[in-house]
């Protein structure tokens, strides 16, 4: 039995990328850095790590910018409302990591100075009050809320990183299974399936052969039964016809029985006379044959030279005559037996005649 080749397992591009990334992670040591957030790039789809301090500085700069707090146009107020709604939606969804962008170039310029400011125990940065800007309570509260959200997101990022490491390990194990273990299992399973299929085919062939033999035997039996049935039907029909003919003949025989009896009586008398005279005729024929044989033997034994040949020829003739006598005796015995049979038939016919006469008398008496 030929072994089928193991099917090649082609890895997709995503699986190849995962495998390359796992190799890179194994080669490079993991660096413990400050808590960071993950943002996926649009080109590769690989998450990008950015420090959390940039996000905090941007949020503080946005909150402390006096340009956005003093004079608000209706367009800017509508944008602010939509931004608040988006912030609420992002707070409710824990899996999203949002990034706070500065509204304009002035915010970017003001946010650069807040990178080097120390963070207090409460998580807020100590700001030096300036004469140009004044922070209201609402902006302070917003900054505190942003920092609390940032801490929550940091913890969420750590959890996601741990899950990512677990998933990478699982993916490496899955790649090993797909590339090494699964082909062997598939080969074994294919071999088992082939063995099962061959056994099933052999069983089916055996069963089909048995079924074909049984079918042929059944057809032969059915044909024989049909032939026997036809023969029995034909025999029954012939017997019915014979019985009908016999009934008609029996009715005719009853009428002709008296005439036949008279004829038989005359024939029996003639045969009796022949049988009585037949032994005498046989004796005469035998004596005549013996005389002829003796005369012929004497006549042929006269020449001495031809004695032997004549003796042999006479012996042959004697045997032939003996055979003829034997045949005549057998004929005589047959005639005697036939005479006895005729007498028995005559007696039967007499009995039958008496029975017929009795029946006719009974029928006449009933009619009268």
CSV table of C-alpha atoms in Angstrom, one decimal:
chain,number,residue,atom,x,y,z
A,1,UNK,CA,0.0,0.0,0.0
A,2,UNK,CA,1.5,3.4,-1.1
A,3,UNK,CA,1.7,6.1,1.6
A,4,UNK,CA,0.1,9.3,0.6
A,5,UNK,CA,2.4,12.4,0.9
A,6,UNK,CA,1.8,14.7,3.9
A,7,UNK,CA,-0.1,17.8,2.8
A,8,UNK,CA,2.0,21.0,3.1
A,9,UNK,CA,0.6,23.5,5.6
A,10,UNK,CA,1.0,27.0,4.1
A,11,UNK,CA,1.2,29.7,6.7
A,12,UNK,CA,-0.6,33.0,6.1
A,13,UNK,CA,1.1,36.4,6.1
A,14,UNK,CA,-0.3,37.2,9.6
A,15,UNK,CA,1.1,33.9,11.0
A,16,UNK,CA,4.5,34.7,9.4
A,17,UNK,CA,4.5,38.2,10.9
A,18,UNK,CA,3.6,36.7,14.3
A,19,UNK,CA,6.4,34.2,14.1
A,20,UNK,CA,8.9,36.9,13.2
A,21,UNK,CA,7.8,39.1,16.0
A,22,UNK,CA,8.0,36.2,18.5
A,23,UNK,CA,11.6,35.6,17.4
A,24,UNK,CA,12.5,39.3,17.8
A,25,UNK,CA,11.0,39.4,21.3
A,26,UNK,CA,13.0,36.3,22.3
A,27,UNK,CA,16.2,37.9,21.0
A,28,UNK,CA,15.7,41.4,22.5
A,29,UNK,CA,15.4,41.7,26.4
A,30,UNK,CA,12.3,43.3,27.7
A,31,UNK,CA,13.0,46.8,29.0
A,32,UNK,CA,11.0,48.1,32.0
A,33,UNK,CA,10.1,51.6,31.3
A,34,UNK,CA,7.6,54.1,32.6
A,35,UNK,CA,3.9,53.3,32.2
A,36,UNK,CA,3.0,53.9,28.6
A,37,UNK,CA,-0.1,53.8,26.5
A,38,UNK,CA,-0.6,51.9,23.2
A,39,UNK,CA,-1.7,53.4,20.0
A,40,UNK,CA,-1.8,51.4,16.8
A,41,UNK,CA,-0.3,52.9,13.7
A,42,UNK,CA,-2.4,53.2,10.5
A,43,UNK,CA,0.3,51.7,8.2
A,44,UNK,CA,1.4,48.5,10.0
A,45,UNK,CA,-1.3,47.9,12.6
A,46,UNK,CA,1.4,47.2,15.2
A,47,UNK,CA,0.8,49.1,18.6
A,48,UNK,CA,3.1,52.1,19.2
A,49,UNK,CA,4.3,52.9,22.7
A,50,UNK,CA,4.1,56.5,23.8
A,51,UNK,CA,5.0,57.9,27.3
A,52,UNK,CA,2.1,58.9,29.5
A,53,UNK,CA,3.8,62.2,30.5
A,54,UNK,CA,3.2,63.7,27.0
A,55,UNK,CA,-0.5,63.0,27.4
A,56,UNK,CA,-0.6,64.6,30.9
A,57,UNK,CA,1.2,67.6,29.8
A,58,UNK,CA,-1.1,68.0,26.8
A,59,UNK,CA,-4.2,67.7,29.1
A,60,UNK,CA,-2.8,70.3,31.6
A,61,UNK,CA,-1.9,72.7,28.8
A,62,UNK,CA,-5.3,72.4,27.4
A,63,UNK,CA,-6.9,73.1,30.8
A,64,UNK,CA,-4.6,76.0,31.6
A,65,UNK,CA,-4.7,77.8,28.3
A,66,UNK,CA,-6.5,81.2,28.8
A,67,UNK,CA,-7.2,81.5,25.1
A,68,UNK,CA,-9.8,78.8,25.3
A,69,UNK,CA,-11.4,79.9,28.6
A,70,UNK,CA,-12.0,83.7,28.2
A,71,UNK,CA,-13.9,84.3,25.0
A,72,UNK,CA,-15.8,81.3,23.5
A,73,UNK,CA,-17.6,81.6,20.2
A,74,UNK,CA,-20.7,79.5,19.4
A,75,UNK,CA,-18.6,77.3,17.1
A,76,UNK,CA,-16.0,76.6,19.8
A,77,UNK,CA,-18.7,75.9,22.5
A,78,UNK,CA,-20.3,73.4,20.2
A,79,UNK,CA,-17.0,71.7,19.6
A,80,UNK,CA,-16.4,71.6,23.4
A,81,UNK,CA,-19.7,69.9,24.0
A,82,UNK,CA,-19.0,67.3,21.3
A,83,UNK,CA,-15.6,66.7,22.9
A,84,UNK,CA,-17.2,66.2,26.3
A,85,UNK,CA,-19.6,63.7,24.8
A,86,UNK,CA,-16.7,61.8,23.2
A,87,UNK,CA,-14.8,61.8,26.5
A,88,UNK,CA,-17.8,60.3,28.3
A,89,UNK,CA,-18.1,57.6,25.6
A,90,UNK,CA,-14.4,56.7,25.9
A,91,UNK,CA,-14.7,56.6,29.7
A,92,UNK,CA,-17.5,54.0,29.5
A,93,UNK,CA,-15.4,51.8,27.1
A,94,UNK,CA,-12.5,50.3,29.0
A,95,UNK,CA,-10.7,48.7,26.0
A,96,UNK,CA,-10.1,52.0,24.2
A,97,UNK,CA,-7.0,54.1,24.8
A,98,UNK,CA,-7.7,57.7,23.7
A,99,UNK,CA,-5.2,60.3,23.0
A,100,UNK,CA,-5.8,64.0,23.9
A,101,UNK,CA,-4.7,66.3,21.1
A,102,UNK,CA,-4.0,70.0,21.5
A,103,UNK,CA,-6.5,72.3,19.9
A,104,UNK,CA,-4.1,74.7,18.3
A,105,UNK,CA,-0.4,75.7,18.1
A,106,UNK,CA,-0.7,77.9,21.2
A,107,UNK,CA,-1.6,74.9,23.3
A,108,UNK,CA,1.4,73.0,22.0
A,109,UNK,CA,3.7,75.9,22.9
A,110,UNK,CA,2.3,76.2,26.4
A,111,UNK,CA,2.4,72.4,27.0
A,112,UNK,CA,6.2,72.1,26.4
A,113,UNK,CA,7.0,73.9,29.6
A,114,UNK,CA,5.0,71.5,31.8
A,115,UNK,CA,7.1,68.4,31.0
A,116,UNK,CA,9.7,69.1,33.6
A,117,UNK,CA,7.3,69.9,36.5
A,118,UNK,CA,7.2,67.5,39.4
A,119,UNK,CA,4.2,65.4,40.2
A,120,UNK,CA,2.8,65.5,43.8
A,121,UNK,CA,1.4,62.6,45.8
A,122,UNK,CA,-2.1,63.4,44.7
A,123,UNK,CA,-1.1,63.1,41.1
A,124,UNK,CA,-1.4,66.8,40.1
A,125,UNK,CA,1.5,68.9,38.9
A,126,UNK,CA,2.5,72.0,40.9
A,127,UNK,CA,2.1,75.0,38.6
A,128,UNK,CA,3.7,78.4,39.2
A,129,UNK,CA,0.9,81.0,39.0
A,130,UNK,CA,1.4,83.4,36.2
A,131,UNK,CA,0.1,86.9,35.8
A,132,UNK,CA,-1.1,86.1,32.3
A,133,UNK,CA,-3.4,83.1,33.2
A,134,UNK,CA,-5.8,82.1,36.0
A,135,UNK,CA,-7.1,78.5,36.5
A,136,UNK,CA,-10.6,78.1,37.5
A,137,UNK,CA,-12.0,75.3,39.7
A,138,UNK,CA,-13.6,73.6,36.7
A,139,UNK,CA,-10.3,73.3,34.9
A,140,UNK,CA,-8.6,72.0,38.0
A,141,UNK,CA,-11.3,69.4,38.4
A,142,UNK,CA,-10.9,68.4,34.7
A,143,UNK,CA,-7.2,68.0,35.2
A,144,UNK,CA,-7.6,65.8,38.2
A,145,UNK,CA,-10.2,63.7,36.3
A,146,UNK,CA,-7.8,63.3,33.4
A,147,UNK,CA,-5.0,62.1,35.7
A,148,UNK,CA,-7.3,59.6,37.4
A,149,UNK,CA,-8.3,58.3,34.0
A,150,UNK,CA,-4.7,58.1,33.0
A,151,UNK,CA,-3.9,55.9,36.0
A,152,UNK,CA,-6.8,53.6,35.2
A,153,UNK,CA,-5.6,53.4,31.7
A,154,UNK,CA,-2.0,52.6,32.9
A,155,UNK,CA,-3.3,49.7,35.0
A,156,UNK,CA,-5.3,48.6,32.0
A,157,UNK,CA,-2.2,48.8,29.8
A,158,UNK,CA,-0.2,46.6,32.2
A,159,UNK,CA,-3.0,44.0,32.1
A,160,UNK,CA,-3.1,44.1,28.3
A,161,UNK,CA,0.7,43.7,28.1
A,162,UNK,CA,0.5,40.6,30.4
A,163,UNK,CA,-2.3,39.2,28.2
A,164,UNK,CA,-0.3,40.0,25.1
A,165,UNK,CA,2.7,38.0,26.5
A,166,UNK,CA,0.4,35.1,27.3
A,167,UNK,CA,-1.1,35.3,23.8
A,168,UNK,CA,2.3,35.4,22.2
A,169,UNK,CA,3.3,32.2,24.1
A,170,UNK,CA,0.0,30.6,23.0
A,171,UNK,CA,0.6,31.7,19.4
A,172,UNK,CA,4.2,30.2,19.5
A,173,UNK,CA,2.8,27.0,20.9
A,174,UNK,CA,0.1,27.0,18.2
A,175,UNK,CA,2.7,27.6,15.5
A,176,UNK,CA,4.7,24.6,16.8
A,177,UNK,CA,1.5,22.5,16.8
A,178,UNK,CA,0.6,23.6,13.2
A,179,UNK,CA,4.1,23.1,11.8
A,180,UNK,CA,5.3,19.9,13.7
A,181,UNK,CA,2.6,18.0,15.6
A,182,UNK,CA,-0.4,18.4,13.4
A,183,UNK,CA,1.3,17.0,10.2
A,184,UNK,CA,2.2,13.8,12.1
A,185,UNK,CA,-1.3,13.5,13.5
A,186,UNK,CA,-2.8,14.1,10.0
A,187,UNK,CA,-0.5,11.5,8.5
A,188,UNK,CA,-1.6,9.0,11.2
A,189,UNK,CA,-5.3,9.9,10.7
A,190,UNK,CA,-5.0,9.6,7.0
A,191,UNK,CA,-3.4,6.1,7.3
A,192,UNK,CA,-6.1,5.0,9.7
A,193,UNK,CA,-8.8,6.4,7.4
A,194,UNK,CA,-7.1,4.5,4.4
A,195,UNK,CA,-7.0,1.3,6.4
A,196,UNK,CA,-10.7,1.7,7.5
A,197,UNK,CA,-11.6,2.5,3.9
A,198,UNK,CA,-9.8,-0.6,2.5
A,199,UNK,CA,-11.4,-2.8,5.1
A,200,UNK,CA,-14.8,-1.3,4.3
A,201,UNK,CA,-14.2,-1.9,0.5
A,202,UNK,CA,-13.1,-5.5,1.1
A,203,UNK,CA,-16.2,-6.0,3.3
A,204,UNK,CA,-18.5,-4.4,0.6
A,205,UNK,CA,-16.9,-6.6,-2.1
A,206,UNK,CA,-17.4,-9.7,-0.1
A,207,UNK,CA,-21.0,-8.8,0.7
A,208,UNK,CA,-21.7,-8.0,-2.9
A,209,UNK,CA,-20.2,-11.3,-4.1
A,210,UNK,CA,-22.3,-13.1,-1.5
A,211,UNK,CA,-25.4,-11.2,-2.5
A,212,UNK,CA,-24.7,-11.9,-6.2
A,213,UNK,CA,-24.3,-15.7,-5.5
A,214,UNK,CA,-27.4,-15.7,-3.4
A,215,UNK,CA,-29.3,-13.9,-6.1
A,216,UNK,CA,-28.1,-16.4,-8.7
A,217,UNK,CA,-29.1,-19.3,-6.5
A,218,UNK,CA,-32.5,-17.7,-5.8
A,219,UNK,CA,-33.1,-17.1,-9.5
A,220,UNK,CA,-32.2,-20.7,-10.4
A,221,UNK,CA,-34.5,-22.0,-7.6
A,222,UNK,CA,-37.3,-19.7,-8.8
A,223,UNK,CA,-36.9,-20.8,-12.4
A,224,UNK,CA,-36.9,-24.5,-11.3
A,225,UNK,CA,-40.0,-23.9,-9.2
A,226,UNK,CA,-41.7,-22.2,-12.2
A,227,UNK,CA,-40.8,-25.1,-14.5
A,228,UNK,CA,-42.1,-27.7,-11.9
A,229,UNK,CA,-45.3,-25.7,-11.5
A,230,UNK,CA,-45.8,-25.5,-15.2
A,231,UNK,CA,-45.2,-29.2,-15.5
A,232,UNK,CA,-47.6,-30.0,-12.7
A,233,UNK,CA,-50.2,-27.7,-14.3
A,234,UNK,CA,-49.8,-29.4,-17.6
A,235,UNK,CA,-50.0,-32.9,-16.0
A,236,UNK,CA,-53.2,-31.9,-14.1
A,237,UNK,CA,-54.7,-30.5,-17.3
A,238,UNK,CA,-53.8,-33.7,-19.2
A,239,UNK,CA,-55.3,-35.8,-16.3
A,240,UNK,CA,-58.5,-33.7,-16.4
A,241,UNK,CA,-58.8,-34.3,-20.1
A,242,UNK,CA,-58.1,-38.0,-19.7
A,243,UNK,CA,-60.7,-38.3,-17.0
A,244,UNK,CA,-63.3,-36.5,-19.2
A,245,UNK,CA,-62.4,-38.8,-22.0
A,246,UNK,CA,-62.6,-41.8,-19.7
A,247,UNK,CA,-66.0,-40.8,-18.6
A,248,UNK,CA,-67.3,-40.5,-22.1
A,249,UNK,CA,-65.6,-43.8,-23.0
A,250,UNK,CA,-67.0,-45.5,-20.0
A,251,UNK,CA,-70.5,-44.5,-21.0
A,252,UNK,CA,-69.9,-45.8,-24.5
A,253,UNK,CA,-68.3,-49.0,-23.1
A,254,UNK,CA,-71.4,-49.7,-21.1
A,255,UNK,CA,-73.4,-49.8,-24.3
A,256,UNK,CA,-71.0,-51.9,-26.2
A,257,UNK,CA,-70.1,-54.3,-23.4
A,258,UNK,CA,-72.8,-56.9,-24.4
A,259,UNK,CA,-71.6,-57.0,-28.0
A,260,UNK,CA,-68.0,-57.3,-26.9
A,261,UNK,CA,-68.8,-60.2,-24.6
A,262,UNK,CA,-70.3,-62.2,-27.5
A,263,UNK,CA,-67.3,-61.5,-29.7
A,264,UNK,CA,-65.0,-62.5,-26.9
A,265,UNK,CA,-66.8,-65.7,-26.3
A,266,UNK,CA,-66.3,-66.7,-30.0
A,267,UNK,CA,-62.6,-65.7,-29.9
A,268,UNK,CA,-62.1,-67.6,-26.7
A,269,UNK,CA,-63.5,-70.7,-28.1
A,270,UNK,CA,-61.3,-70.5,-31.2
A,271,UNK,CA,-58.2,-69.9,-29.1
A,272,UNK,CA,-59.1,-72.8,-26.8
A,273,UNK,CA,-59.2,-75.1,-29.8
A,274,UNK,CA,-55.9,-73.7,-31.1
A,275,UNK,CA,-54.3,-74.1,-27.7
A,276,UNK,CA,-55.6,-77.7,-27.4
A,277,UNK,CA,-54.2,-78.6,-30.8
A,278,UNK,CA,-50.9,-76.6,-30.4
A,279,UNK,CA,-49.0,-79.2,-28.3
A,280,UNK,CA,-49.7,-81.9,-30.8
A,281,UNK,CA,-48.6,-79.6,-33.6
A,282,UNK,CA,-45.4,-78.9,-31.7
A,283,UNK,CA,-44.7,-82.6,-31.2
A,284,UNK,CA,-45.2,-83.2,-34.9
A,285,UNK,CA,-42.9,-80.3,-35.9
A,286,UNK,CA,-40.2,-81.5,-33.4
A,287,UNK,CA,-40.4,-85.1,-34.6
A,288,UNK,CA,-40.2,-83.9,-38.3
A,289,UNK,CA,-37.3,-81.6,-37.5
A,290,UNK,CA,-35.5,-84.4,-35.7
A,291,UNK,CA,-36.0,-86.8,-38.6
A,292,UNK,CA,-34.8,-84.2,-41.0
A,293,UNK,CA,-31.8,-83.4,-38.8
A,294,UNK,CA,-30.8,-87.1,-38.5
A,295,UNK,CA,-31.2,-87.7,-42.2
A,296,UNK,CA,-29.1,-84.6,-43.0
A,297,UNK,CA,-26.5,-85.7,-40.5
A,298,UNK,CA,-26.3,-89.2,-42.0
A,299,UNK,CA,-26.1,-87.8,-45.5
A,300,UNK,CA,-23.4,-85.3,-44.6
A,301,UNK,CA,-21.3,-87.7,-42.6
A,302,UNK,CA,-20.8,-90.0,-45.5
A,303,UNK,CA,-17.8,-88.3,-47.1
A,304,UNK,CA,-14.9,-88.9,-44.7
A,305,UNK,CA,-12.8,-85.9,-45.8
A,306,UNK,CA,-15.6,-83.4,-45.2
A,307,UNK,CA,-16.6,-85.1,-42.0
A,308,UNK,CA,-15.2,-82.4,-39.7
A,309,UNK,CA,-16.7,-79.5,-41.6
A,310,UNK,CA,-20.0,-81.2,-42.0
A,311,UNK,CA,-20.0,-82.0,-38.3
A,312,UNK,CA,-19.4,-78.4,-37.5
A,313,UNK,CA,-22.1,-77.2,-39.9
A,314,UNK,CA,-24.6,-79.7,-38.6
A,315,UNK,CA,-23.8,-78.7,-35.1
A,316,UNK,CA,-24.5,-75.1,-36.0
A,317,UNK,CA,-27.7,-76.1,-37.7
A,318,UNK,CA,-28.6,-78.2,-34.7
A,319,UNK,CA,-28.1,-75.2,-32.4
A,320,UNK,CA,-30.2,-73.1,-34.7
A,321,UNK,CA,-33.0,-75.7,-34.7
A,322,UNK,CA,-32.7,-75.9,-30.9
A,323,UNK,CA,-33.1,-72.1,-30.8
A,324,UNK,CA,-36.1,-72.3,-33.1
A,325,UNK,CA,-37.6,-75.0,-30.8
A,326,UNK,CA,-36.9,-72.9,-27.8
A,327,UNK,CA,-38.6,-69.9,-29.5
A,328,UNK,CA,-41.6,-72.0,-30.4
A,329,UNK,CA,-41.9,-73.3,-26.8
A,330,UNK,CA,-41.7,-69.7,-25.5
A,331,UNK,CA,-44.5,-68.8,-28.0
A,332,UNK,CA,-46.5,-71.7,-26.7
A,333,UNK,CA,-46.1,-70.5,-23.1
A,334,UNK,CA,-47.0,-67.0,-24.1
A,335,UNK,CA,-50.2,-68.2,-25.8
A,336,UNK,CA,-51.1,-70.2,-22.7
A,337,UNK,CA,-50.6,-67.1,-20.5
A,338,UNK,CA,-52.6,-65.0,-22.9
A,339,UNK,CA,-55.4,-67.6,-22.8
A,340,UNK,CA,-55.4,-67.4,-19.0
A,341,UNK,CA,-55.5,-63.6,-19.2
A,342,UNK,CA,-58.4,-63.8,-21.6
A,343,UNK,CA,-60.2,-66.1,-19.3
A,344,UNK,CA,-59.7,-63.7,-16.4
A,345,UNK,CA,-60.9,-60.8,-18.6
A,346,UNK,CA,-64.0,-62.9,-19.5
A,347,UNK,CA,-64.7,-63.5,-15.9
A,348,UNK,CA,-64.3,-59.8,-15.1
A,349,UNK,CA,-66.6,-58.9,-18.0
A,350,UNK,CA,-69.1,-61.4,-16.8
A,351,UNK,CA,-69.0,-59.8,-13.4
A,352,UNK,CA,-69.2,-56.4,-14.9
A,353,UNK,CA,-72.1,-57.5,-17.0
A,354,UNK,CA,-74.0,-58.9,-14.0
A,355,UNK,CA,-73.3,-55.6,-12.2
A,356,UNK,CA,-74.6,-53.6,-15.1
A,357,UNK,CA,-77.7,-55.7,-15.4
A,358,UNK,CA,-78.3,-55.3,-11.7
A,359,UNK,CA,-78.0,-51.5,-12.0
A,360,UNK,CA,-80.2,-51.4,-15.1
A,361,UNK,CA,-82.8,-53.5,-13.2
A,362,UNK,CA,-82.5,-51.2,-10.2
A,363,UNK,CA,-82.9,-48.1,-12.4
A,364,UNK,CA,-85.9,-49.7,-14.1
A,365,UNK,CA,-87.5,-50.6,-10.8
A,366,UNK,CA,-87.0,-47.0,-9.5
A,367,UNK,CA,-88.5,-45.6,-12.6
A,368,UNK,CA,-91.5,-47.9,-12.4
